[in-house]
mmCIF file of C-alpha atoms in Angstrom:
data_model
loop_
_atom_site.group_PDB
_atom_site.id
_atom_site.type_symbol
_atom_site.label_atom_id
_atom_site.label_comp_id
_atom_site.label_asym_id
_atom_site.label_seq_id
_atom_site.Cartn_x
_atom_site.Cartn_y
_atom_site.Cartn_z
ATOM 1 C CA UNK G 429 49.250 90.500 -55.426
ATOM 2 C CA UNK G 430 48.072 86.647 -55.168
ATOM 3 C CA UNK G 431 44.653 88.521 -55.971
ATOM 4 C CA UNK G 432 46.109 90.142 -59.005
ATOM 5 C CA UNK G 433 47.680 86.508 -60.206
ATOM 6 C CA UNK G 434 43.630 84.804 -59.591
ATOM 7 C CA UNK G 435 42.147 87.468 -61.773
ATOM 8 C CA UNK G 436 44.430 86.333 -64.992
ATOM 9 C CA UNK G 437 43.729 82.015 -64.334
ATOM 10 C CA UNK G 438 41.028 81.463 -66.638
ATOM 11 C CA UNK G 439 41.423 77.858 -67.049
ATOM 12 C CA UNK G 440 41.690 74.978 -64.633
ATOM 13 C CA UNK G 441 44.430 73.019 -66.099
ATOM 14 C CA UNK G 442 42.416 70.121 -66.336
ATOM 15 C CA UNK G 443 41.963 68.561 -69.438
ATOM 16 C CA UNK G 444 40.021 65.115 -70.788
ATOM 17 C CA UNK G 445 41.041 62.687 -73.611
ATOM 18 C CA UNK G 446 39.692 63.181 -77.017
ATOM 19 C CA UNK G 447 36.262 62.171 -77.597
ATOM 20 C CA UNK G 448 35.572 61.163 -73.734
ATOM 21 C CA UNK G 449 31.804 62.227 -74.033
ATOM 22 C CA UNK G 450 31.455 60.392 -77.121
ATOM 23 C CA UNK G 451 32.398 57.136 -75.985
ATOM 24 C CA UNK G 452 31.370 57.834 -72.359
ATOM 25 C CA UNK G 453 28.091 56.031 -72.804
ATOM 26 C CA UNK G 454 28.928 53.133 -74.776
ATOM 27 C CA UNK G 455 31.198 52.424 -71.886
ATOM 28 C CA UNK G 456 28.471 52.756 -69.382
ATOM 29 C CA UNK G 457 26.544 50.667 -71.743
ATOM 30 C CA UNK G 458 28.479 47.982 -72.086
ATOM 31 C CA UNK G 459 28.916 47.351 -68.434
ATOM 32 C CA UNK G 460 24.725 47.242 -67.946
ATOM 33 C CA UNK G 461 24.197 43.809 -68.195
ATOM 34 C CA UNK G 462 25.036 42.936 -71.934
ATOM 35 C CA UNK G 463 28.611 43.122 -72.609
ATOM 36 C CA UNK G 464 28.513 40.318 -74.992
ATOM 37 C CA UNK G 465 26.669 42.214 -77.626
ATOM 38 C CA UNK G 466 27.080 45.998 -76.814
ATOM 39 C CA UNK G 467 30.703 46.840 -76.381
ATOM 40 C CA UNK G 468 31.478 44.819 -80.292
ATOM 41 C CA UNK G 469 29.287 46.762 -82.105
ATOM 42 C CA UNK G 470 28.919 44.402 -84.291
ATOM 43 C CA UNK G 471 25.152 44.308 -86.319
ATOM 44 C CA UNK G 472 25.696 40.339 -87.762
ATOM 45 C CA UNK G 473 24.956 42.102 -91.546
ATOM 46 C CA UNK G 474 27.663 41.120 -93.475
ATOM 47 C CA UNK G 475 28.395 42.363 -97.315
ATOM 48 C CA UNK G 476 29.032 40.178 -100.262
ATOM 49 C CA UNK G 477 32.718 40.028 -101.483
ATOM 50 C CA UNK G 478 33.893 42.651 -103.672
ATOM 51 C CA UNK G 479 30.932 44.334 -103.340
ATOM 52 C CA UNK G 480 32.348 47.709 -102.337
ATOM 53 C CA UNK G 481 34.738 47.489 -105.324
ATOM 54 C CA UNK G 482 32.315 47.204 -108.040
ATOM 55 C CA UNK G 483 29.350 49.360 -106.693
ATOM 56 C CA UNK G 484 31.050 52.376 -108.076
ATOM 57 C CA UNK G 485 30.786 51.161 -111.587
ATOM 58 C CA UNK G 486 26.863 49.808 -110.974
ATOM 59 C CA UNK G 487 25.870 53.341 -110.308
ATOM 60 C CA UNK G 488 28.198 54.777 -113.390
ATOM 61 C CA UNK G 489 26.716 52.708 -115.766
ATOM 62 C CA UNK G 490 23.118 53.398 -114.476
ATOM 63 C CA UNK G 491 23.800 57.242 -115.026
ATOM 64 C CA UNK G 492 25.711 56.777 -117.911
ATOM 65 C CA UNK G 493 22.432 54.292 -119.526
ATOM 66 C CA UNK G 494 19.761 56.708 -117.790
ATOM 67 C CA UNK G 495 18.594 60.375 -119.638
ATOM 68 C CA UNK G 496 18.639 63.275 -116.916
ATOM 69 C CA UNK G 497 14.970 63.328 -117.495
ATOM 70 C CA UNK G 498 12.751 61.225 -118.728
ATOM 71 C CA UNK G 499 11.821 61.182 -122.321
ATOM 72 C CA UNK G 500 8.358 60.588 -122.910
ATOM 73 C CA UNK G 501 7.439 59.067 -126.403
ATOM 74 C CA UNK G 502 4.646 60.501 -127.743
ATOM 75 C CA UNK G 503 3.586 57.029 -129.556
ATOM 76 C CA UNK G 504 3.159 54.760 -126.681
ATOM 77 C CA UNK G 505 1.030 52.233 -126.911
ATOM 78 C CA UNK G 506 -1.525 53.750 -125.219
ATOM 79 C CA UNK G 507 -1.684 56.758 -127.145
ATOM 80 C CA UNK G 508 -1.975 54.953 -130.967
ATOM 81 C CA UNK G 509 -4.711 52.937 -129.604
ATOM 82 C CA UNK G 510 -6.852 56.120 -128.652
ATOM 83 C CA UNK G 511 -5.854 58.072 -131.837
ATOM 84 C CA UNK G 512 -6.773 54.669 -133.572
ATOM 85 C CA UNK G 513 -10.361 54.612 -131.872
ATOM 86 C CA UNK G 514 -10.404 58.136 -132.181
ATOM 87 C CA UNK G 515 -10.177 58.140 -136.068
ATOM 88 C CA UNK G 516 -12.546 54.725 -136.525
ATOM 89 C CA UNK G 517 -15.192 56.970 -134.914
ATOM 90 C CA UNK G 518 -15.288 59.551 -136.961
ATOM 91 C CA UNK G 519 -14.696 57.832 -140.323
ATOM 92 C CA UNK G 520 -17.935 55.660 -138.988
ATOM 93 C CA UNK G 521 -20.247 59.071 -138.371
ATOM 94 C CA UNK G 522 -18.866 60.547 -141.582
ATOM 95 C CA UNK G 523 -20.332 57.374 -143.039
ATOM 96 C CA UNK G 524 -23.338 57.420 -141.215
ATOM 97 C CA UNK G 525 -26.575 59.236 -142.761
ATOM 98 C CA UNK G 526 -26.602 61.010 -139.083
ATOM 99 C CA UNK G 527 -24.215 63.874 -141.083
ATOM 100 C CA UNK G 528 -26.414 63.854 -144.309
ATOM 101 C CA UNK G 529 -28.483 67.309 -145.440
ATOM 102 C CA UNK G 530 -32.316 67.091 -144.829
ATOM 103 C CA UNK G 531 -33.764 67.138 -148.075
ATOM 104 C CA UNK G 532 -35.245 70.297 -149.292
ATOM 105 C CA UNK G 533 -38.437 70.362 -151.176
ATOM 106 C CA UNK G 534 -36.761 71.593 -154.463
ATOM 107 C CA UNK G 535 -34.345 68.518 -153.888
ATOM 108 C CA UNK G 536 -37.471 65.973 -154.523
ATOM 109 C CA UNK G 537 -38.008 64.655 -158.066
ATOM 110 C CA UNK G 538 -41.743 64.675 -158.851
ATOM 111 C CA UNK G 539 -42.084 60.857 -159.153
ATOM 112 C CA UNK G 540 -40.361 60.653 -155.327
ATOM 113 C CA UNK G 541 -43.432 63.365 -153.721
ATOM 114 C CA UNK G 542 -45.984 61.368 -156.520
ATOM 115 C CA UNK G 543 -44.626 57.799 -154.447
ATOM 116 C CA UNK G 544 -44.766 59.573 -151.124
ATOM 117 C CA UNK G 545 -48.538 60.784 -151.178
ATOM 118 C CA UNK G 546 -50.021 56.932 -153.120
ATOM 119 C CA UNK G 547 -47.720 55.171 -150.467
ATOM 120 C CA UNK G 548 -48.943 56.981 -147.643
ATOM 121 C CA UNK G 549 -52.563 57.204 -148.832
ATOM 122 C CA UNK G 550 -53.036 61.219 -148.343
ATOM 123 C CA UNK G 551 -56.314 62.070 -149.695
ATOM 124 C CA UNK G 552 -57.082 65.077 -151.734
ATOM 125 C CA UNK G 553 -58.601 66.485 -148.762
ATOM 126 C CA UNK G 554 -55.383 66.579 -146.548
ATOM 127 C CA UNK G 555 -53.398 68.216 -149.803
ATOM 128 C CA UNK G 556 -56.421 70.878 -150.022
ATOM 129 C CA UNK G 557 -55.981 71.440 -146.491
ATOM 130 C CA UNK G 558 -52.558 72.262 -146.350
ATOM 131 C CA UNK G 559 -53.220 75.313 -148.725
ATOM 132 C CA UNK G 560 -54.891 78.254 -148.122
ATOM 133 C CA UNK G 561 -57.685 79.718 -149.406
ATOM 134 C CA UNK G 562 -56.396 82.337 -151.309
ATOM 135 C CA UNK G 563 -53.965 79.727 -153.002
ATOM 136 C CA UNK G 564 -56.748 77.685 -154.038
ATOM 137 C CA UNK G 565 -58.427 80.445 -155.163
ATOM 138 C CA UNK G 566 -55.737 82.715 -156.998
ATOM 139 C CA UNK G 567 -52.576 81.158 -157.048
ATOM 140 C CA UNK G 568 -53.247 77.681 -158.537
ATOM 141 C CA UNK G 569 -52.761 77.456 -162.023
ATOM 142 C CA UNK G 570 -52.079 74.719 -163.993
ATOM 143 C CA UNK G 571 -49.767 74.823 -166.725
ATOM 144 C CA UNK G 572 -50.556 71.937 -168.517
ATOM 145 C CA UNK G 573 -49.731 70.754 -172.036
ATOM 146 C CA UNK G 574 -52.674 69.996 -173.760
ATOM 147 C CA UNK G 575 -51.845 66.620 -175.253
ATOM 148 C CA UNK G 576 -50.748 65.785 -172.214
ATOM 149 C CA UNK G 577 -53.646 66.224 -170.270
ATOM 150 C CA UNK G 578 -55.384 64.621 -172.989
ATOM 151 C CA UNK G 579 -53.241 61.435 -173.008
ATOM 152 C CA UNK G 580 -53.766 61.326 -168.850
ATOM 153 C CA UNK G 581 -57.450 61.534 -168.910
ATOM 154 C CA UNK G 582 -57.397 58.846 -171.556
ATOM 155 C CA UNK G 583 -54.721 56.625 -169.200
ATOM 156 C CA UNK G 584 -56.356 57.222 -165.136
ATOM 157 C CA UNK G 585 -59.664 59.018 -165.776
ATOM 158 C CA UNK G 586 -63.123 57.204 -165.473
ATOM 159 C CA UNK G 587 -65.141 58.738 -168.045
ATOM 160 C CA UNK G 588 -68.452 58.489 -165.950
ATOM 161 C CA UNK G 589 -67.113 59.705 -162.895
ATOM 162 C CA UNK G 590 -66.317 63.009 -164.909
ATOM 163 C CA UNK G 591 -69.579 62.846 -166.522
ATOM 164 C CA UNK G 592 -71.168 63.185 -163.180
ATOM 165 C CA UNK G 593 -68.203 65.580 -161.443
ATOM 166 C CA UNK D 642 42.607 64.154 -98.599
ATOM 167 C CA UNK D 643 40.573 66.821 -100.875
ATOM 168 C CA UNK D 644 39.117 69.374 -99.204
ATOM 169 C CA UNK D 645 35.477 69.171 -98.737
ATOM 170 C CA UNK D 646 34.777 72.667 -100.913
ATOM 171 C CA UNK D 647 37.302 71.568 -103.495
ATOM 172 C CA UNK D 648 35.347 68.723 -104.023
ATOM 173 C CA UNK D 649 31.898 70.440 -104.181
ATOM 174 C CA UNK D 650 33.431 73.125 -106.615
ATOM 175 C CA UNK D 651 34.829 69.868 -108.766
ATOM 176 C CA UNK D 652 31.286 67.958 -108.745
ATOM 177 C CA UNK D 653 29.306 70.999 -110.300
ATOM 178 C CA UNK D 654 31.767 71.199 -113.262
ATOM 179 C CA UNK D 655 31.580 69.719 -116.339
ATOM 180 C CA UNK D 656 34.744 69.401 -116.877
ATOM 181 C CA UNK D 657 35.589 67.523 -113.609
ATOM 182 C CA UNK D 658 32.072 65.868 -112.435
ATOM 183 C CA UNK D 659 32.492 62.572 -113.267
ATOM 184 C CA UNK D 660 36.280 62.590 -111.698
ATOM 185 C CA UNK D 661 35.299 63.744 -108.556
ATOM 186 C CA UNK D 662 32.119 61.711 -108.486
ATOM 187 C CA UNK D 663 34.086 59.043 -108.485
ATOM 188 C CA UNK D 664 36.028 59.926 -105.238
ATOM 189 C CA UNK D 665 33.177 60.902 -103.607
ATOM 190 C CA UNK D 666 31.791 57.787 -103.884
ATOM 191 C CA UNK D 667 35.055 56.416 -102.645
ATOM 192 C CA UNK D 668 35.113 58.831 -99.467
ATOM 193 C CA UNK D 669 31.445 57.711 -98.792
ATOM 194 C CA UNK D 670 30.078 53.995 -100.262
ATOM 195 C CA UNK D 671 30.604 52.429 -97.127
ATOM 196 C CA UNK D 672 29.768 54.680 -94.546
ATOM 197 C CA UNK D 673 26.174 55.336 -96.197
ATOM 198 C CA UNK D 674 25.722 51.767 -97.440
ATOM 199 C CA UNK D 675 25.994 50.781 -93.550
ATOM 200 C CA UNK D 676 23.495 53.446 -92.680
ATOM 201 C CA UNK D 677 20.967 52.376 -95.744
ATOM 202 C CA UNK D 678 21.431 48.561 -94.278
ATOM 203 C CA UNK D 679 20.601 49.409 -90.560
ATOM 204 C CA UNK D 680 17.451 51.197 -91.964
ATOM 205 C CA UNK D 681 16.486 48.890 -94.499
ATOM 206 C CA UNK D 682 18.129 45.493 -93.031
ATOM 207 C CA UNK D 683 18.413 43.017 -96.676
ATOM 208 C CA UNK D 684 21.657 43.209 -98.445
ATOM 209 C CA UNK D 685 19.880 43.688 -101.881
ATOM 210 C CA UNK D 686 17.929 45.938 -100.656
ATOM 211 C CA UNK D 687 20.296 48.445 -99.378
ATOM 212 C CA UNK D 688 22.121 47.912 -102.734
ATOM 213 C CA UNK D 689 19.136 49.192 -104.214
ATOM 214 C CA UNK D 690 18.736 52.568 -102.309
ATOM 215 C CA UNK D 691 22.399 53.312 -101.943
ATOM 216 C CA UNK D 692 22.435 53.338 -105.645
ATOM 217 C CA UNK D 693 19.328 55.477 -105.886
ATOM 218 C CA UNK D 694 21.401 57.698 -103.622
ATOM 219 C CA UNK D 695 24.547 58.290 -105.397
ATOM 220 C CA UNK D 696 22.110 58.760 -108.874
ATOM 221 C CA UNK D 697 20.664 61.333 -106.672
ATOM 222 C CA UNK D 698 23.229 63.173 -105.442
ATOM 223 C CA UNK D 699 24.769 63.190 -109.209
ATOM 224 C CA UNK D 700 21.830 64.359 -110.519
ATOM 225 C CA UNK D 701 21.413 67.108 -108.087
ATOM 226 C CA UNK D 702 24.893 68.440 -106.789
ATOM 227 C CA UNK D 703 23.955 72.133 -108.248
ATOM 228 C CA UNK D 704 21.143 72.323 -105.899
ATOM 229 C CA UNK D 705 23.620 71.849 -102.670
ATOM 230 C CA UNK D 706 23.860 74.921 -101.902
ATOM 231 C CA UNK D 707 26.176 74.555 -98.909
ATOM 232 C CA UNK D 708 23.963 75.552 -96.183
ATOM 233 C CA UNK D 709 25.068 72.237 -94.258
ATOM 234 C CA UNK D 710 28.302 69.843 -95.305
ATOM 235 C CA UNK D 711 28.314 67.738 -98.173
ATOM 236 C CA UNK D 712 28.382 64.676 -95.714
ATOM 237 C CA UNK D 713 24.994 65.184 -93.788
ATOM 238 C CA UNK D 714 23.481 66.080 -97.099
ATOM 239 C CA UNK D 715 24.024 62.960 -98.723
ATOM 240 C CA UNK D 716 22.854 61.265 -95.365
ATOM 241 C CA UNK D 717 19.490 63.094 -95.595
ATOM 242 C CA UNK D 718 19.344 62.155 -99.152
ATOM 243 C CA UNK D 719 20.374 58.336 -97.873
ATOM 244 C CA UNK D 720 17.720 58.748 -95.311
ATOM 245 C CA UNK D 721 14.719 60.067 -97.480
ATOM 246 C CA UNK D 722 15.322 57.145 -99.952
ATOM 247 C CA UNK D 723 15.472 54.609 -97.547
ATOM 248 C CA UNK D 724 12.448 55.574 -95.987
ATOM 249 C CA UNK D 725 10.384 55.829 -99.540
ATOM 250 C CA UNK D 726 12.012 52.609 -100.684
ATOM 251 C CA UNK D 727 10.510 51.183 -96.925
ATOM 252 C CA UNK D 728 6.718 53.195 -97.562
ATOM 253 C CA UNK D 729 7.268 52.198 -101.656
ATOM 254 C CA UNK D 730 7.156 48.220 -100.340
ATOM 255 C CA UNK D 731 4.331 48.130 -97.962
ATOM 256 C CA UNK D 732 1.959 50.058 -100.730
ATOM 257 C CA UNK D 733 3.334 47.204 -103.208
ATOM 258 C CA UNK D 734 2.511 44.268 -99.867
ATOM 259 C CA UNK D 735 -0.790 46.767 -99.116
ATOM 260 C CA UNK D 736 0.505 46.390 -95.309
ATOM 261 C CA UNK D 737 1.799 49.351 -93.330
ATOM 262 C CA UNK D 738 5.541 50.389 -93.060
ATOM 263 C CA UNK D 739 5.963 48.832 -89.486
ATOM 264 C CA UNK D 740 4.333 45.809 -90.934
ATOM 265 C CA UNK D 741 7.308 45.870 -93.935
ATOM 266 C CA UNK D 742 9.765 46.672 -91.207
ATOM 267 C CA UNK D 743 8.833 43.662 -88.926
ATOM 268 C CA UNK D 744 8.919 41.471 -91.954
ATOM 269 C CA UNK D 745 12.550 42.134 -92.960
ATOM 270 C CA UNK D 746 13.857 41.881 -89.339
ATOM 271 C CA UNK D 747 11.837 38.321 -89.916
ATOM 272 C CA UNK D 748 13.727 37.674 -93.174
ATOM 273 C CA UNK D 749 17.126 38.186 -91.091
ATOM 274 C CA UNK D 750 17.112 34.644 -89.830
ATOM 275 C CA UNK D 751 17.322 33.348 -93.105
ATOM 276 C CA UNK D 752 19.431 35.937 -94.519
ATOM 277 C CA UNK D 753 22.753 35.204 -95.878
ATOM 278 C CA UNK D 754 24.435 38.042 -95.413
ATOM 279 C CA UNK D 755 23.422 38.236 -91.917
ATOM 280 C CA UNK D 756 25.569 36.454 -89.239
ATOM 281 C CA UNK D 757 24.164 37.742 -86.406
ATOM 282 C CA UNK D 758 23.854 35.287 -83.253
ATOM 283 C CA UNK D 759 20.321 34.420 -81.365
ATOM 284 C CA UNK D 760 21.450 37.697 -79.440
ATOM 285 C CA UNK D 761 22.170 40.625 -81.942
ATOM 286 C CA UNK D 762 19.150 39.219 -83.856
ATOM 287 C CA UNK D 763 17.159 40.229 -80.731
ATOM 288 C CA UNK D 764 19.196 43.364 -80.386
ATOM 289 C CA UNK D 765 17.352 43.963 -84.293
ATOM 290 C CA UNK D 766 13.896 43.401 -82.629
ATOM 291 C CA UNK D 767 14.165 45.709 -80.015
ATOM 292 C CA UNK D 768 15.579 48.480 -82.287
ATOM 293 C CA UNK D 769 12.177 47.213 -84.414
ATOM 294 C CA UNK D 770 9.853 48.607 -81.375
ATOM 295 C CA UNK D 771 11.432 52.286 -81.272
ATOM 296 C CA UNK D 772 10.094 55.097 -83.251
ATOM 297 C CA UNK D 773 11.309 55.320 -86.379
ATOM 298 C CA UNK D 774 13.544 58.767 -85.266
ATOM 299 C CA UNK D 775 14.677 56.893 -82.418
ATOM 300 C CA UNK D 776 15.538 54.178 -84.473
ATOM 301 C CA UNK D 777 17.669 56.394 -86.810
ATOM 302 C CA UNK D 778 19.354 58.115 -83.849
ATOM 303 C CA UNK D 779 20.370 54.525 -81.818
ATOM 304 C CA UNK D 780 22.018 53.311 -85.250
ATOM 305 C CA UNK D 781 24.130 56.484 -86.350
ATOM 306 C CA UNK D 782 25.270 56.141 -82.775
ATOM 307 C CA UNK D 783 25.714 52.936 -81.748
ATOM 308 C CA UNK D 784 26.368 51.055 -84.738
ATOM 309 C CA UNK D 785 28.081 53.952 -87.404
ATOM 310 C CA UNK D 786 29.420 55.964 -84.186
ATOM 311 C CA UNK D 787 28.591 58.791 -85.489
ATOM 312 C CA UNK D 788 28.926 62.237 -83.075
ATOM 313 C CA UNK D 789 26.332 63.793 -82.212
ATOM 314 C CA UNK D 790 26.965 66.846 -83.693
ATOM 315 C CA UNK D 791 26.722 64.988 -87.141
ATOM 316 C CA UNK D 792 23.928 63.828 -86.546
ATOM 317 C CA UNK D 793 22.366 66.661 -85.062
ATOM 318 C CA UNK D 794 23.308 68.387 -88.600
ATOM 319 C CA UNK D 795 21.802 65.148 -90.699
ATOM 320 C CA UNK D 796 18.396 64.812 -88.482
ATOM 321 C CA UNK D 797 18.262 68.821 -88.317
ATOM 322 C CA UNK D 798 17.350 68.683 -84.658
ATOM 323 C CA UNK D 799 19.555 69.951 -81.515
ATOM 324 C CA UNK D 800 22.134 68.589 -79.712
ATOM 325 C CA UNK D 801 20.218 68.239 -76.559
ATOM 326 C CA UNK D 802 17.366 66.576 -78.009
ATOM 327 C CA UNK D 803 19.516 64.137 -79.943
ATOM 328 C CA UNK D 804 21.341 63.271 -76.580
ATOM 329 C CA UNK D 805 17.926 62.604 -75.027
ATOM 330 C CA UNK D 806 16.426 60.819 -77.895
ATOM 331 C CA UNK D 807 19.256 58.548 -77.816
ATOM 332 C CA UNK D 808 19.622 58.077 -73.955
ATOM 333 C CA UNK D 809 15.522 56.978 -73.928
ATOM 334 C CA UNK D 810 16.319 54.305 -76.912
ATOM 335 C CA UNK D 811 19.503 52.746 -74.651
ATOM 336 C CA UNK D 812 16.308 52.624 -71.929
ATOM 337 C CA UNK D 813 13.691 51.043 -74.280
ATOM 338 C CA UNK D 814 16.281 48.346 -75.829
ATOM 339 C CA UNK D 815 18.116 47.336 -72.312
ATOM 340 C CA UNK D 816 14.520 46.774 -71.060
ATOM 341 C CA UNK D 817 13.430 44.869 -74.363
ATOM 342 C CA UNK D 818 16.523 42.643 -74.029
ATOM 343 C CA UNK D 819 15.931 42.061 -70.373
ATOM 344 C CA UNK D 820 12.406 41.171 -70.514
ATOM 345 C CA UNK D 821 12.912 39.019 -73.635
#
């Protein structure tokens, strides 16, 4: 029967004040040698007056005065100056020869190729040379006005080095 | 008091966000501005990153999603900032973090918000040579009395290794303030 009565006595009846454990080592603590400082507790910060009454409205007014995400203008400071540069440059090659057409031979007036060859001294020779044979031979006519010719001869020609040619 | 789920349900509406914002800054200024200042030691400072906090936690309330309490999650939140606003310094000083830390428990003497006598200023330079986990632990017990089991749920370790954690930091500081 006592047996029986064992069996059903779970608990030991024994019970310990709320939050024992917790404190349990700050009393040990405080009796190692430092009571002075370790059974107060007490850091030495202390706060400014008020300050826990108007730290609520600090941090409404910073979320009411900050976006939820940060906005980005797409004219800062730094991005007109490189759009700036970006533009000079390419007005100042557009205005640079670097862009311009290479002249094609049909482009050239007659008195610009006539300038070229008495600048540059190219002999008859060198123009002969660039042509070929066949050219020379077949291809090279001259269509030239009489009077013209006439009025030329009479203007660049020495008479006596025909007479001998 | 409001319940804690009320309260969550209240800060991720619209309608009610900014009421209940409000009392949960109420329910917790002071309990994580004393946490920020143990970490972070100037008044000004901790002014700093508890705002930072609170911006935080408004900004991201529908992210909680209730895994742990309200509570520990703003203390992690508290926590993290603290600890960037600490690493954020020394990058500004080009020293390390221990280096910024050691500084501001410097700065305490001259501090005006600090009252401390010759002895609880030394009691701040021996919490200054624990690891920084340590550190956190020996605070949120000793100073904010915190139980472990909160802490255990803000730190995300176990009970066991809390209790041992904090036990070796009672060690470390009763032989600091012995020796010194």
């Amino acid at each position: 029967m006592k047996n029986k009565k064992l069996h059903h006595i779970k608990s030991t009846g024994f019970k310990i004040p709320e939050d024992y454990f917790e404190s349990l080592e700050s009393k040990v603590f405080s009796k190692t040698g430092q009571p002075s400082i370790l059974s107060g507790h007490d850091s030495g910060f202390t706060v400014p007056k008020q300050y826990f009454e108007t730290i609520e409205q600090a941090v409404i007014s910073r979320i009411e005065d900050k976006p939820a995400t940060k906005v980005r203008s797409l004219f800062t400071k730094k991005a007109v100056f490189y759009a700036s540069s970006i533009a000079a440059t390419i007005i100042l090659l557009l205005n640079l020869s670097i862009f311009d057409k290479t002249p094609t031979f049909d482009t050239l007036t007659t008195e610009t190729v006539e300038d070229y060859l008495i600048d540059e001294n190219v002999s008859s020779y060198e123009i002969a040379s660039l042509l070929l044979e066949e050219e020379l031979e077949t291809g090279m006519t001259l269509n030239v006005d009489d009077d013209a010719l006439e009025a030329y001869l009479l203007e660049h020609a020495d008479i006596e080095t025909l007479m001998i040619e | 008091m409001i319940k804690e789920a009320e309260l969550v349900e209240q800060l991720k509406s619209e309608q009610h966000k900014d009421k209940a914002f409000g009392t949960l800054m109420s329910l917790y200024k002071e309990r994580l501005y004393w946490h920020i200042r143990h970490i972070v030691k100037s008044h000004d400072d901790t002014d700093d990153v508890l705002q930072n906090t609170f911006i935080k936690v408004y900004r991201n309330i529908n992210h909680f999603k209730g895994d742990s309490k309200l509570f520990s999650w703003m203390y992690r939140i508290a926590t993290n900032e603290s600890i960037t606003f600490i690493n954020k310094r020394a990058k500004q000083l080009q020293v390390s973090s221990e280096e910024v830390k050691k500084l501001a428990i410097t700065n305490l003497s001259a501090d005006v918000y600090f009252e401390g006598k010759t002895i609880q200023l030394k009691l701040q330079k021996a919490i200054a040579t624990l690891p920084e986990k340590q550190q956190l632990i020996f605070n949120m017990k000793y100073f904010q009395d915190l139980k472990y089991k909160e802490i255990s749920e803000i730190l995300e370790i176990t009970e066991g290794g809390l209790k041992a954690s904090y036990h070796i930091a009672v060690k470390k500081i009763e032989a600091y303030l012995t020796n010194n």
